[in-house]
Amino acid sequence: MFGGAIVYVPASLLLAVLGVIRLECVDGGNSDLLVFHYILTEERCGSDFKIFNFVDSLFYAIDYIDANYQPRMTYTPYFDFLNGCSLRDQDRAGKLMTTMHSMRTITLEIVGFSVLLGPPLTVDCDLVNDWISLGLSHTSAVDRLYQISYACRSQSQVTIFTKQEALVVDSQVPTSMTSRRTDANNFAAISLVLTTSTLVMGLSALLSTYGWQDIAVFYEVSLEGGEIASLAQQIALMLALGDAGTGPFNVVRRQRLRPGMDHSALLGDKNSKLDVIILLTRPTLAMEFLLETRNVMAIRQGKIAIIHLEPTDMLTYDVLRLWRNELERGIDLAASGQCLIIMTALPTGTAYQSNSSIYEHVSKNEVYVD
């Protein structure tokens, strides 16, 4: 038995401070130097929206940055609410495009920078990322919409605008600010979600340490889980190829999971040799999987390790709060709980703090019983 464990993978979380200027540089017009856009969505679209207070967290982060920046910057938040949990549900795609157009209009009207924090759902990622990264070739850096993403995965943590142009003279930016605020090499977005290469690096080190070779990758397919089939494919391929330091590993299976299916039947083949199951799911579905497989003989004998990865992981404390919400239901996971390893991420150079104030920050719908 493994006794259950939490593995932390170092990761650099980027803080994007867009170029801001002193208030006295603004000659009339809108004095807002920074506009934040945020998209609200229905609680039914994910357990995260029931547990976390995203709006409160947003203001807390902005105020923290603002308090440490001199002179203090002015900013304006804009909130848009979208129904639907998929692009087809209640015409979410069409409404999302309308919202992006509105953000674009606001960006052109203000004298400062405009940033989208989001989107909140992974199903929105491709549409939003393409819209922002393509930009418009005739606009200056200040007239573009930027993005800080906490749910969308990208190949690297930064995305450059597709078209980069030199200085644009006929912009709305005052002449005194032009040299500071137009940059031919600015980026369109940053992603706080762990990159695939970081995930694989951590997995490879763990697998090599224990000498595990035969691996199955199980990934969630649901509205809440988002579209992570490509992530599962990339992880399976990279583990199978290996690198100079670790691997290659034998990826014997790649399997879709969904709520309500017979998970124990997936491990029913007694002739199948398996050392590790990598679960790419939300903690809610992971709990369902663990509960249904706790009596499988290989699990009871401690022959299979179960490594859980939250696909949208960007911070240990958030992932563990989701797990705490599940575990406080008091369900006995028995042997499967002993085989569980939770792999998550901390910013580079930091250490895990079990008494972190983040655990004390609860949403209006969140009640914990100690």
PDB file of C-alpha atoms in Angstrom, residues 25-314:
ATOM      1  CA  CYS A  25       0.249  61.519 -18.466  1.00  0.00           C
ATOM      2  CA  VAL A  26      -3.411  61.255 -19.405  1.00  0.00           C
ATOM      3  CA  ASP A  27      -4.641  64.375 -21.139  1.00  0.00           C
ATOM      4  CA  GLY A  28      -8.390  64.305 -20.540  1.00  0.00           C
ATOM      5  CA  GLY A  29     -10.756  61.580 -21.679  1.00  0.00           C
ATOM      6  CA  ASN A  30     -11.312  58.357 -19.780  1.00  0.00           C
ATOM      7  CA  SER A  31      -8.889  58.179 -16.873  1.00  0.00           C
ATOM      8  CA  ASP A  32      -9.178  54.401 -16.455  1.00  0.00           C
ATOM      9  CA  LEU A  33      -5.782  52.918 -17.113  1.00  0.00           C
ATOM     10  CA  LEU A  34      -6.838  49.312 -16.642  1.00  0.00           C
ATOM     11  CA  VAL A  35     -10.097  47.536 -17.419  1.00  0.00           C
ATOM     12  CA  PHE A  36     -10.769  43.950 -16.334  1.00  0.00           C
ATOM     13  CA  HIS A  37     -13.365  41.780 -18.043  1.00  0.00           C
ATOM     14  CA  TYR A  38     -14.792  38.727 -16.316  1.00  0.00           C
ATOM     15  CA  ILE A  39     -17.365  36.200 -17.533  1.00  0.00           C
ATOM     16  CA  LEU A  40     -19.765  34.759 -14.974  1.00  0.00           C
ATOM     17  CA  THR A  41     -21.415  31.415 -15.629  1.00  0.00           C
ATOM     18  CA  GLU A  42     -24.030  29.110 -14.128  1.00  0.00           C
ATOM     19  CA  GLU A  43     -23.227  27.125 -10.979  1.00  0.00           C
ATOM     20  CA  ARG A  44     -24.475  23.947 -12.624  1.00  0.00           C
ATOM     21  CA  CYS A  45     -21.549  24.103 -15.040  1.00  0.00           C
ATOM     22  CA  GLY A  46     -19.062  22.889 -12.440  1.00  0.00           C
ATOM     23  CA  SER A  47     -18.491  22.201  -8.776  1.00  0.00           C
ATOM     24  CA  ASP A  48     -15.807  24.923  -8.786  1.00  0.00           C
ATOM     25  CA  PHE A  49     -18.492  27.583  -9.135  1.00  0.00           C
ATOM     26  CA  LYS A  50     -20.258  26.304  -6.024  1.00  0.00           C
ATOM     27  CA  ILE A  51     -17.103  26.127  -3.900  1.00  0.00           C
ATOM     28  CA  PHE A  52     -15.054  29.154  -4.943  1.00  0.00           C
ATOM     29  CA  ASN A  53     -16.043  32.797  -4.878  1.00  0.00           C
ATOM     30  CA  PHE A  54     -14.390  33.845  -8.142  1.00  0.00           C
ATOM     31  CA  VAL A  55     -15.504  37.468  -8.048  1.00  0.00           C
ATOM     32  CA  ASP A  56     -14.183  37.989  -4.517  1.00  0.00           C
ATOM     33  CA  SER A  57     -10.897  36.312  -5.455  1.00  0.00           C
ATOM     34  CA  LEU A  58     -10.610  38.557  -8.503  1.00  0.00           C
ATOM     35  CA  PHE A  59     -10.936  41.764  -6.479  1.00  0.00           C
ATOM     36  CA  TYR A  60      -8.577  40.441  -3.815  1.00  0.00           C
ATOM     37  CA  ALA A  61      -5.845  39.792  -6.409  1.00  0.00           C
ATOM     38  CA  ILE A  62      -6.305  43.129  -8.161  1.00  0.00           C
ATOM     39  CA  ASP A  63      -6.307  45.077  -4.897  1.00  0.00           C
ATOM     40  CA  TYR A  64      -3.170  43.257  -3.762  1.00  0.00           C
ATOM     41  CA  ILE A  65      -1.302  44.259  -6.916  1.00  0.00           C
ATOM     42  CA  ASP A  66      -2.701  47.775  -6.803  1.00  0.00           C
ATOM     43  CA  ALA A  67      -1.648  48.243  -3.170  1.00  0.00           C
ATOM     44  CA  ASN A  68       1.952  47.417  -4.062  1.00  0.00           C
ATOM     45  CA  TYR A  69       2.123  49.666  -7.118  1.00  0.00           C
ATOM     46  CA  GLN A  70       2.954  53.344  -6.867  1.00  0.00           C
ATOM     47  CA  PRO A  71       1.271  55.496  -7.896  1.00  0.00           C
ATOM     48  CA  ARG A  72      -2.030  53.721  -7.373  1.00  0.00           C
ATOM     49  CA  MET A  73      -3.713  52.793 -10.648  1.00  0.00           C
ATOM     50  CA  THR A  74      -7.362  53.211 -11.470  1.00  0.00           C
ATOM     51  CA  TYR A  75      -9.229  50.212 -12.834  1.00  0.00           C
ATOM     52  CA  THR A  76     -12.756  49.301 -13.828  1.00  0.00           C
ATOM     53  CA  PRO A  77     -14.244  45.772 -13.721  1.00  0.00           C
ATOM     54  CA  TYR A  78     -16.813  44.619 -16.280  1.00  0.00           C
ATOM     55  CA  PHE A  79     -18.880  41.491 -15.696  1.00  0.00           C
ATOM     56  CA  ASP A  80     -20.819  39.517 -18.300  1.00  0.00           C
ATOM     57  CA  PHE A  81     -23.065  36.556 -17.491  1.00  0.00           C
ATOM     58  CA  LEU A  82     -23.366  33.703 -19.991  1.00  0.00           C
ATOM     59  CA  ASN A  83     -25.832  30.829 -19.749  1.00  0.00           C
ATOM     60  CA  GLY A  84     -25.017  27.342 -20.919  1.00  0.00           C
ATOM     61  CA  CYS A  85     -22.305  24.836 -20.047  1.00  0.00           C
ATOM     62  CA  SER A  86     -21.237  23.999 -23.602  1.00  0.00           C
ATOM     63  CA  LEU A  87     -20.962  26.051 -26.775  1.00  0.00           C
ATOM     64  CA  ARG A  88     -24.226  24.571 -28.058  1.00  0.00           C
ATOM     65  CA  ASP A  89     -26.089  24.870 -24.770  1.00  0.00           C
ATOM     66  CA  GLN A  90     -28.402  27.904 -24.891  1.00  0.00           C
ATOM     67  CA  ASP A  91     -26.406  29.377 -27.781  1.00  0.00           C
ATOM     68  CA  ARG A  92     -23.381  29.988 -25.555  1.00  0.00           C
ATOM     69  CA  ALA A  93     -21.072  30.262 -28.582  1.00  0.00           C
ATOM     70  CA  GLY A  94     -23.109  33.052 -30.153  1.00  0.00           C
ATOM     71  CA  LYS A  95     -23.441  34.925 -26.869  1.00  0.00           C
ATOM     72  CA  LEU A  96     -19.716  34.508 -26.237  1.00  0.00           C
ATOM     73  CA  MET A  97     -18.900  36.063 -29.607  1.00  0.00           C
ATOM     74  CA  THR A  98     -21.226  38.973 -28.847  1.00  0.00           C
ATOM     75  CA  THR A  99     -19.481  39.422 -25.493  1.00  0.00           C
ATOM     76  CA  MET A 100     -16.050  39.431 -27.140  1.00  0.00           C
ATOM     77  CA  HIS A 101     -17.245  42.114 -29.582  1.00  0.00           C
ATOM     78  CA  SER A 102     -18.440  44.208 -26.630  1.00  0.00           C
ATOM     79  CA  MET A 103     -15.052  43.827 -24.941  1.00  0.00           C
ATOM     80  CA  ARG A 104     -13.416  44.937 -28.149  1.00  0.00           C
ATOM     81  CA  THR A 105     -15.589  48.069 -28.283  1.00  0.00           C
ATOM     82  CA  ILE A 106     -14.729  48.978 -24.687  1.00  0.00           C
ATOM     83  CA  THR A 107     -11.028  48.399 -25.392  1.00  0.00           C
ATOM     84  CA  LEU A 108     -11.095  50.965 -28.209  1.00  0.00           C
ATOM     85  CA  GLU A 109     -12.974  53.509 -26.099  1.00  0.00           C
ATOM     86  CA  ILE A 110     -10.643  53.620 -23.107  1.00  0.00           C
ATOM     87  CA  VAL A 111      -7.184  55.157 -22.929  1.00  0.00           C
ATOM     88  CA  GLY A 112      -5.681  52.283 -20.947  1.00  0.00           C
ATOM     89  CA  PHE A 113      -5.269  48.520 -21.276  1.00  0.00           C
ATOM     90  CA  SER A 114      -8.089  45.990 -21.351  1.00  0.00           C
ATOM     91  CA  VAL A 115      -7.655  42.462 -19.968  1.00  0.00           C
ATOM     92  CA  LEU A 116      -9.920  39.414 -19.935  1.00  0.00           C
ATOM     93  CA  LEU A 117      -9.506  37.203 -16.858  1.00  0.00           C
ATOM     94  CA  GLY A 118     -10.795  33.881 -18.099  1.00  0.00           C
ATOM     95  CA  PRO A 119     -12.788  32.373 -19.685  1.00  0.00           C
ATOM     96  CA  PRO A 120     -14.277  30.298 -16.850  1.00  0.00           C
ATOM     97  CA  LEU A 121     -15.018  27.139 -18.861  1.00  0.00           C
ATOM     98  CA  THR A 122     -12.530  25.064 -20.852  1.00  0.00           C
ATOM     99  CA  VAL A 123     -15.125  24.664 -23.603  1.00  0.00           C
ATOM    100  CA  ASP A 124     -14.697  28.399 -24.291  1.00  0.00           C
ATOM    101  CA  CYS A 125     -10.915  28.246 -24.601  1.00  0.00           C
ATOM    102  CA  ASP A 126     -10.377  27.692 -28.316  1.00  0.00           C
ATOM    103  CA  LEU A 127     -12.832  30.362 -29.392  1.00  0.00           C
ATOM    104  CA  VAL A 128     -11.565  32.973 -26.926  1.00  0.00           C
ATOM    105  CA  ASN A 129      -7.877  32.195 -27.415  1.00  0.00           C
ATOM    106  CA  ASP A 130      -8.128  32.411 -31.196  1.00  0.00           C
ATOM    107  CA  TRP A 131     -10.090  35.662 -31.020  1.00  0.00           C
ATOM    108  CA  ILE A 132      -7.522  37.319 -28.771  1.00  0.00           C
ATOM    109  CA  SER A 133      -4.296  35.964 -30.294  1.00  0.00           C
ATOM    110  CA  LEU A 134      -5.329  36.898 -33.829  1.00  0.00           C
ATOM    111  CA  GLY A 135      -6.015  40.493 -32.798  1.00  0.00           C
ATOM    112  CA  LEU A 136      -6.298  43.111 -35.511  1.00  0.00           C
ATOM    113  CA  SER A 137      -3.311  43.986 -37.645  1.00  0.00           C
ATOM    114  CA  HIS A 138      -4.058  47.721 -37.782  1.00  0.00           C
ATOM    115  CA  THR A 139      -4.317  48.298 -34.025  1.00  0.00           C
ATOM    116  CA  SER A 140      -1.636  49.358 -31.572  1.00  0.00           C
ATOM    117  CA  ALA A 141      -0.732  47.371 -28.491  1.00  0.00           C
ATOM    118  CA  VAL A 142      -2.947  49.466 -26.252  1.00  0.00           C
ATOM    119  CA  ASP A 143      -5.996  48.933 -28.466  1.00  0.00           C
ATOM    120  CA  ARG A 144      -5.913  45.157 -28.163  1.00  0.00           C
ATOM    121  CA  LEU A 145      -7.653  42.892 -25.710  1.00  0.00           C
ATOM    122  CA  TYR A 146      -5.265  40.857 -23.552  1.00  0.00           C
ATOM    123  CA  GLN A 147      -5.926  37.668 -21.619  1.00  0.00           C
ATOM    124  CA  ILE A 148      -4.884  36.069 -18.335  1.00  0.00           C
ATOM    125  CA  SER A 149      -6.219  32.516 -18.388  1.00  0.00           C
ATOM    126  CA  TYR A 150      -6.744  30.246 -15.386  1.00  0.00           C
ATOM    127  CA  ALA A 151      -8.623  27.439 -17.166  1.00  0.00           C
ATOM    128  CA  CYS A 152      -7.169  27.247 -20.686  1.00  0.00           C
ATOM    129  CA  ARG A 153      -4.140  25.103 -21.374  1.00  0.00           C
ATOM    130  CA  SER A 154      -1.547  26.220 -23.914  1.00  0.00           C
ATOM    131  CA  GLN A 155       1.683  24.720 -25.224  1.00  0.00           C
ATOM    132  CA  SER A 156       3.628  27.406 -23.405  1.00  0.00           C
ATOM    133  CA  GLN A 157       2.629  29.867 -20.716  1.00  0.00           C
ATOM    134  CA  VAL A 158       2.592  32.786 -23.120  1.00  0.00           C
ATOM    135  CA  THR A 159       0.848  33.352 -26.445  1.00  0.00           C
ATOM    136  CA  ILE A 160       2.104  35.987 -28.860  1.00  0.00           C
ATOM    137  CA  PHE A 161      -0.231  37.967 -31.090  1.00  0.00           C
ATOM    138  CA  THR A 162      -0.379  36.326 -34.508  1.00  0.00           C
ATOM    139  CA  LYS A 163       0.362  39.582 -36.309  1.00  0.00           C
ATOM    140  CA  GLN A 164       2.977  41.914 -34.883  1.00  0.00           C
ATOM    141  CA  GLU A 165       3.247  45.347 -36.357  1.00  0.00           C
ATOM    142  CA  ALA A 166       5.405  48.357 -35.808  1.00  0.00           C
ATOM    143  CA  LEU A 167       4.308  51.576 -34.192  1.00  0.00           C
ATOM    144  CA  VAL A 168       0.874  52.834 -35.189  1.00  0.00           C
ATOM    145  CA  VAL A 169       0.709  56.595 -35.228  1.00  0.00           C
ATOM    146  CA  ASP A 170      -3.033  57.177 -35.596  1.00  0.00           C
ATOM    147  CA  SER A 171      -4.004  55.522 -32.321  1.00  0.00           C
ATOM    148  CA  GLN A 172      -6.120  56.934 -29.523  1.00  0.00           C
ATOM    149  CA  VAL A 173      -3.091  56.951 -27.245  1.00  0.00           C
ATOM    150  CA  PRO A 174      -1.812  60.437 -26.344  1.00  0.00           C
ATOM    151  CA  THR A 175       1.513  61.313 -27.957  1.00  0.00           C
ATOM    152  CA  SER A 176       3.255  61.464 -24.590  1.00  0.00           C
ATOM    153  CA  MET A 177       2.339  57.816 -23.980  1.00  0.00           C
ATOM    154  CA  THR A 178       2.899  56.304 -27.415  1.00  0.00           C
ATOM    155  CA  SER A 179       6.493  55.194 -26.954  1.00  0.00           C
ATOM    156  CA  ARG A 180       5.693  53.474 -23.675  1.00  0.00           C
ATOM    157  CA  ARG A 181       2.505  51.763 -24.737  1.00  0.00           C
ATOM    158  CA  THR A 182       3.044  50.353 -28.212  1.00  0.00           C
ATOM    159  CA  ASP A 183       5.291  47.364 -28.521  1.00  0.00           C
ATOM    160  CA  ALA A 184       5.754  45.187 -31.603  1.00  0.00           C
ATOM    161  CA  ASN A 185       6.617  42.175 -29.445  1.00  0.00           C
ATOM    162  CA  ASN A 186       3.846  42.189 -26.839  1.00  0.00           C
ATOM    163  CA  PHE A 187       2.007  38.998 -25.970  1.00  0.00           C
ATOM    164  CA  ALA A 188      -1.680  38.256 -26.332  1.00  0.00           C
ATOM    165  CA  ALA A 189      -2.170  36.003 -23.321  1.00  0.00           C
ATOM    166  CA  ILE A 190      -0.581  34.173 -20.453  1.00  0.00           C
ATOM    167  CA  SER A 191      -1.830  30.877 -19.026  1.00  0.00           C
ATOM    168  CA  LEU A 192      -1.566  30.022 -15.347  1.00  0.00           C
ATOM    169  CA  VAL A 193      -2.501  26.388 -15.988  1.00  0.00           C
ATOM    170  CA  LEU A 194       0.392  23.937 -15.816  1.00  0.00           C
ATOM    171  CA  THR A 195       1.909  23.191 -19.204  1.00  0.00           C
ATOM    172  CA  THR A 196       1.820  19.612 -20.455  1.00  0.00           C
ATOM    173  CA  SER A 197       5.609  19.380 -20.378  1.00  0.00           C
ATOM    174  CA  THR A 198       5.629  20.306 -16.678  1.00  0.00           C
ATOM    175  CA  LEU A 199       3.026  17.659 -15.903  1.00  0.00           C
ATOM    176  CA  VAL A 200       4.935  14.988 -17.818  1.00  0.00           C
ATOM    177  CA  MET A 201       8.221  15.949 -16.179  1.00  0.00           C
ATOM    178  CA  GLY A 202       6.700  15.454 -12.730  1.00  0.00           C
ATOM    179  CA  LEU A 203       4.991  12.216 -13.741  1.00  0.00           C
ATOM    180  CA  SER A 204       8.167  10.809 -15.292  1.00  0.00           C
ATOM    181  CA  ALA A 205      10.192  11.531 -12.162  1.00  0.00           C
ATOM    182  CA  LEU A 206       7.575   9.852  -9.945  1.00  0.00           C
ATOM    183  CA  LEU A 207       7.204   6.792 -12.175  1.00  0.00           C
ATOM    184  CA  SER A 208      10.969   6.334 -12.443  1.00  0.00           C
ATOM    185  CA  THR A 209      11.443   6.679  -8.684  1.00  0.00           C
ATOM    186  CA  TYR A 210       9.094   3.771  -7.974  1.00  0.00           C
ATOM    187  CA  GLY A 211      10.101   1.749 -11.022  1.00  0.00           C
ATOM    188  CA  TRP A 212       6.588   1.710 -12.496  1.00  0.00           C
ATOM    189  CA  GLN A 213       6.386   0.877 -16.199  1.00  0.00           C
ATOM    190  CA  ASP A 214       2.889  -0.223 -17.226  1.00  0.00           C
ATOM    191  CA  ILE A 215       0.535   2.745 -17.282  1.00  0.00           C
ATOM    192  CA  ALA A 216      -3.103   3.500 -18.102  1.00  0.00           C
ATOM    193  CA  VAL A 217      -4.360   7.037 -18.719  1.00  0.00           C
ATOM    194  CA  PHE A 218      -8.023   7.572 -17.790  1.00  0.00           C
ATOM    195  CA  TYR A 219      -9.543  10.954 -18.675  1.00  0.00           C
ATOM    196  CA  GLU A 220     -12.885  12.607 -18.075  1.00  0.00           C
ATOM    197  CA  VAL A 221     -15.414  13.380 -20.762  1.00  0.00           C
ATOM    198  CA  SER A 222     -18.165  15.624 -19.424  1.00  0.00           C
ATOM    199  CA  LEU A 223     -19.364  19.211 -19.446  1.00  0.00           C
ATOM    200  CA  GLU A 224     -17.554  19.899 -16.174  1.00  0.00           C
ATOM    201  CA  GLY A 225     -14.409  18.088 -17.172  1.00  0.00           C
ATOM    202  CA  GLY A 226     -14.094  20.021 -20.390  1.00  0.00           C
ATOM    203  CA  GLU A 227     -12.273  18.856 -23.486  1.00  0.00           C
ATOM    204  CA  ILE A 228      -9.170  17.093 -22.171  1.00  0.00           C
ATOM    205  CA  ALA A 229      -8.885  14.212 -24.616  1.00  0.00           C
ATOM    206  CA  SER A 230      -6.010  15.977 -26.360  1.00  0.00           C
ATOM    207  CA  LEU A 231      -4.204  16.437 -23.035  1.00  0.00           C
ATOM    208  CA  ALA A 232      -4.532  12.712 -22.309  1.00  0.00           C
ATOM    209  CA  GLN A 233      -3.193  11.912 -25.763  1.00  0.00           C
ATOM    210  CA  GLN A 234      -0.223  14.231 -25.333  1.00  0.00           C
ATOM    211  CA  ILE A 235       0.659  12.825 -21.908  1.00  0.00           C
ATOM    212  CA  ALA A 236       0.390   9.243 -23.158  1.00  0.00           C
ATOM    213  CA  LEU A 237       2.573  10.007 -26.180  1.00  0.00           C
ATOM    214  CA  MET A 238       5.240  11.881 -24.219  1.00  0.00           C
ATOM    215  CA  LEU A 239       5.458   9.154 -21.581  1.00  0.00           C
ATOM    216  CA  ALA A 240       5.699   6.481 -24.276  1.00  0.00           C
ATOM    217  CA  LEU A 241       8.527   8.331 -26.029  1.00  0.00           C
ATOM    218  CA  GLY A 242      10.404   9.196 -22.838  1.00  0.00           C
ATOM    219  CA  ASP A 243      13.410  11.499 -22.733  1.00  0.00           C
ATOM    220  CA  ALA A 244      17.084  11.458 -21.872  1.00  0.00           C
ATOM    221  CA  GLY A 245      16.421  11.206 -18.128  1.00  0.00           C
ATOM    222  CA  THR A 246      13.393   8.931 -17.777  1.00  0.00           C
ATOM    223  CA  GLY A 247      11.280   6.435 -19.670  1.00  0.00           C
ATOM    224  CA  PRO A 248      10.125   5.346 -22.092  1.00  0.00           C
ATOM    225  CA  PHE A 249       7.110   3.916 -20.298  1.00  0.00           C
ATOM    226  CA  ASN A 250       4.613   1.353 -21.496  1.00  0.00           C
ATOM    227  CA  VAL A 251       1.254   3.084 -21.942  1.00  0.00           C
ATOM    228  CA  VAL A 252      -1.053   0.103 -22.228  1.00  0.00           C
ATOM    229  CA  ARG A 253      -4.358   1.930 -22.296  1.00  0.00           C
ATOM    230  CA  ARG A 254      -6.042   5.282 -22.809  1.00  0.00           C
ATOM    231  CA  GLN A 255      -9.641   5.262 -21.581  1.00  0.00           C
ATOM    232  CA  ARG A 256     -12.475   7.783 -21.406  1.00  0.00           C
ATOM    233  CA  LEU A 257     -14.389   8.170 -18.135  1.00  0.00           C
ATOM    234  CA  ARG A 258     -17.767   9.714 -17.498  1.00  0.00           C
ATOM    235  CA  PRO A 259     -19.991   9.992 -14.428  1.00  0.00           C
ATOM    236  CA  GLY A 260     -22.307   7.036 -13.918  1.00  0.00           C
ATOM    237  CA  MET A 261     -20.359   4.423 -15.876  1.00  0.00           C
ATOM    238  CA  ASP A 262     -19.187   1.098 -14.398  1.00  0.00           C
ATOM    239  CA  HIS A 263     -15.632   2.009 -13.382  1.00  0.00           C
ATOM    240  CA  SER A 264     -14.838  -1.296 -11.684  1.00  0.00           C
ATOM    241  CA  ALA A 265     -15.409  -3.126 -14.982  1.00  0.00           C
ATOM    242  CA  LEU A 266     -12.445  -1.215 -16.448  1.00  0.00           C
ATOM    243  CA  LEU A 267     -10.149  -3.175 -14.139  1.00  0.00           C
ATOM    244  CA  GLY A 268     -11.881  -6.509 -14.570  1.00  0.00           C
ATOM    245  CA  ASP A 269      -9.260  -8.087 -16.842  1.00  0.00           C
ATOM    246  CA  LYS A 270      -7.173 -10.241 -14.508  1.00  0.00           C
ATOM    247  CA  ASN A 271      -4.567 -10.829 -17.227  1.00  0.00           C
ATOM    248  CA  SER A 272      -3.892  -7.124 -17.670  1.00  0.00           C
ATOM    249  CA  LYS A 273      -0.653  -6.058 -15.996  1.00  0.00           C
ATOM    250  CA  LEU A 274      -0.891  -2.515 -14.679  1.00  0.00           C
ATOM    251  CA  ASP A 275       1.318  -0.532 -12.307  1.00  0.00           C
ATOM    252  CA  VAL A 276      -0.275   2.904 -12.462  1.00  0.00           C
ATOM    253  CA  ILE A 277      -3.540   4.587 -13.377  1.00  0.00           C
ATOM    254  CA  ILE A 278      -3.277   8.283 -14.206  1.00  0.00           C
ATOM    255  CA  LEU A 279      -6.617   9.995 -13.551  1.00  0.00           C
ATOM    256  CA  LEU A 280      -7.190  13.217 -15.495  1.00  0.00           C
ATOM    257  CA  THR A 281     -10.477  14.203 -13.900  1.00  0.00           C
ATOM    258  CA  ARG A 282     -12.126  16.564 -11.495  1.00  0.00           C
ATOM    259  CA  PRO A 283     -11.936  15.376  -7.853  1.00  0.00           C
ATOM    260  CA  THR A 284     -15.691  14.662  -7.999  1.00  0.00           C
ATOM    261  CA  LEU A 285     -15.282  12.010 -10.687  1.00  0.00           C
ATOM    262  CA  ALA A 286     -12.045  10.769  -9.113  1.00  0.00           C
ATOM    263  CA  MET A 287     -13.983  10.091  -5.905  1.00  0.00           C
ATOM    264  CA  GLU A 288     -16.589   8.152  -7.885  1.00  0.00           C
ATOM    265  CA  PHE A 289     -13.838   6.098  -9.529  1.00  0.00           C
ATOM    266  CA  LEU A 290     -12.109   5.366  -6.212  1.00  0.00           C
ATOM    267  CA  LEU A 291     -15.354   4.369  -4.538  1.00  0.00           C
ATOM    268  CA  GLU A 292     -16.311   1.902  -7.263  1.00  0.00           C
ATOM    269  CA  THR A 293     -12.855   0.322  -7.578  1.00  0.00           C
ATOM    270  CA  ARG A 294     -12.040  -0.035  -3.871  1.00  0.00           C
ATOM    271  CA  ASN A 295     -12.912  -3.741  -3.895  1.00  0.00           C
ATOM    272  CA  VAL A 296     -11.022  -4.645  -7.076  1.00  0.00           C
ATOM    273  CA  MET A 297      -8.477  -7.311  -6.096  1.00  0.00           C
ATOM    274  CA  ALA A 298      -5.433  -5.529  -7.557  1.00  0.00           C
ATOM    275  CA  ILE A 299      -6.424  -2.374  -5.685  1.00  0.00           C
ATOM    276  CA  ARG A 300      -6.999  -4.239  -2.422  1.00  0.00           C
ATOM    277  CA  GLN A 301      -3.587  -5.833  -2.772  1.00  0.00           C
ATOM    278  CA  GLY A 302      -1.961  -2.458  -3.346  1.00  0.00           C
ATOM    279  CA  LYS A 303      -0.600  -3.447  -6.767  1.00  0.00           C
ATOM    280  CA  ILE A 304      -1.889  -0.399  -8.648  1.00  0.00           C
ATOM    281  CA  ALA A 305      -1.064   3.206  -7.821  1.00  0.00           C
ATOM    282  CA  ILE A 306      -3.679   5.806  -8.721  1.00  0.00           C
ATOM    283  CA  ILE A 307      -2.239   9.227  -9.580  1.00  0.00           C
ATOM    284  CA  HIS A 308      -4.774  12.033  -9.782  1.00  0.00           C
ATOM    285  CA  LEU A 309      -4.146  15.175 -11.832  1.00  0.00           C
ATOM    286  CA  GLU A 310      -6.623  18.047 -11.984  1.00  0.00           C
ATOM    287  CA  PRO A 311      -6.528  19.067 -15.693  1.00  0.00           C
ATOM    288  CA  THR A 312      -6.899  22.778 -14.905  1.00  0.00           C
ATOM    289  CA  ASP A 313      -4.418  22.719 -12.023  1.00  0.00           C
ATOM    290  CA  MET A 314      -2.556  25.945 -11.368  1.00  0.00           C
TER     291      MET A 314
END
